[in-house]
Each structure stands twice: as C-alpha cells, then as structure tokens.
PDB file of C-alpha atoms in Angstrom:
ATOM      1  CA  MET A   1      23.999 -23.080  -3.270  1.00  0.00           C
ATOM      2  CA  VAL A   2      24.658 -26.656  -2.188  1.00  0.00           C
ATOM      3  CA  GLY A   3      22.045 -29.161  -3.346  1.00  0.00           C
ATOM      4  CA  PRO A   4      21.181 -32.626  -2.032  1.00  0.00           C
ATOM      5  CA  TYR A   5      23.810 -34.160  -4.316  1.00  0.00           C
ATOM      6  CA  GLU A   6      26.853 -32.560  -2.737  1.00  0.00           C
ATOM      7  CA  GLY A   7      28.924 -35.739  -3.108  1.00  0.00           C
ATOM      8  CA  SER A   8      27.719 -37.031  -6.474  1.00  0.00           C
ATOM      9  CA  LYS A   9      26.213 -34.397  -8.719  1.00  0.00           C
ATOM     10  CA  PRO A  10      24.100 -35.747 -11.582  1.00  0.00           C
ATOM     11  CA  ARG A  11      24.440 -34.088 -15.000  1.00  0.00           C
ATOM     12  CA  ALA A  12      20.996 -32.493 -14.535  1.00  0.00           C
ATOM     13  CA  VAL A  13      22.244 -30.664 -11.442  1.00  0.00           C
ATOM     14  CA  LEU A  14      25.409 -29.511 -13.191  1.00  0.00           C
ATOM     15  CA  VAL A  15      23.409 -28.259 -16.175  1.00  0.00           C
ATOM     16  CA  ALA A  16      20.937 -26.482 -13.918  1.00  0.00           C
ATOM     17  CA  LYS A  17      23.767 -24.782 -12.019  1.00  0.00           C
ATOM     18  CA  ALA A  18      25.509 -23.730 -15.229  1.00  0.00           C
ATOM     19  CA  SER A  19      22.222 -22.379 -16.568  1.00  0.00           C
ATOM     20  CA  GLU A  20      21.646 -20.492 -13.327  1.00  0.00           C
ATOM     21  CA  GLU A  21      25.092 -18.914 -13.447  1.00  0.00           C
ATOM     22  CA  ALA A  22      24.665 -18.028 -17.124  1.00  0.00           C
ATOM     23  CA  SER A  23      21.371 -16.320 -16.304  1.00  0.00           C
ATOM     24  CA  SER A  24      22.889 -14.256 -13.507  1.00  0.00           C
TER      25      SER A  24
END
C-alpha cells in the first residue's frame, strides 16, 4: 500500500508499515 509520503516516508509511516507486516 502506497501512502501519501511515497517520496519521503516519515519514521511514523515506516514504523506503521513494519507493524502492519509483523501483524500479518
């Protein structure tokens, strides 16, 4: 899933994505 920060991803977005993948 591509968020609004495709170019520059803030740490919060990276953490959220990692958490999402870990939950899967």
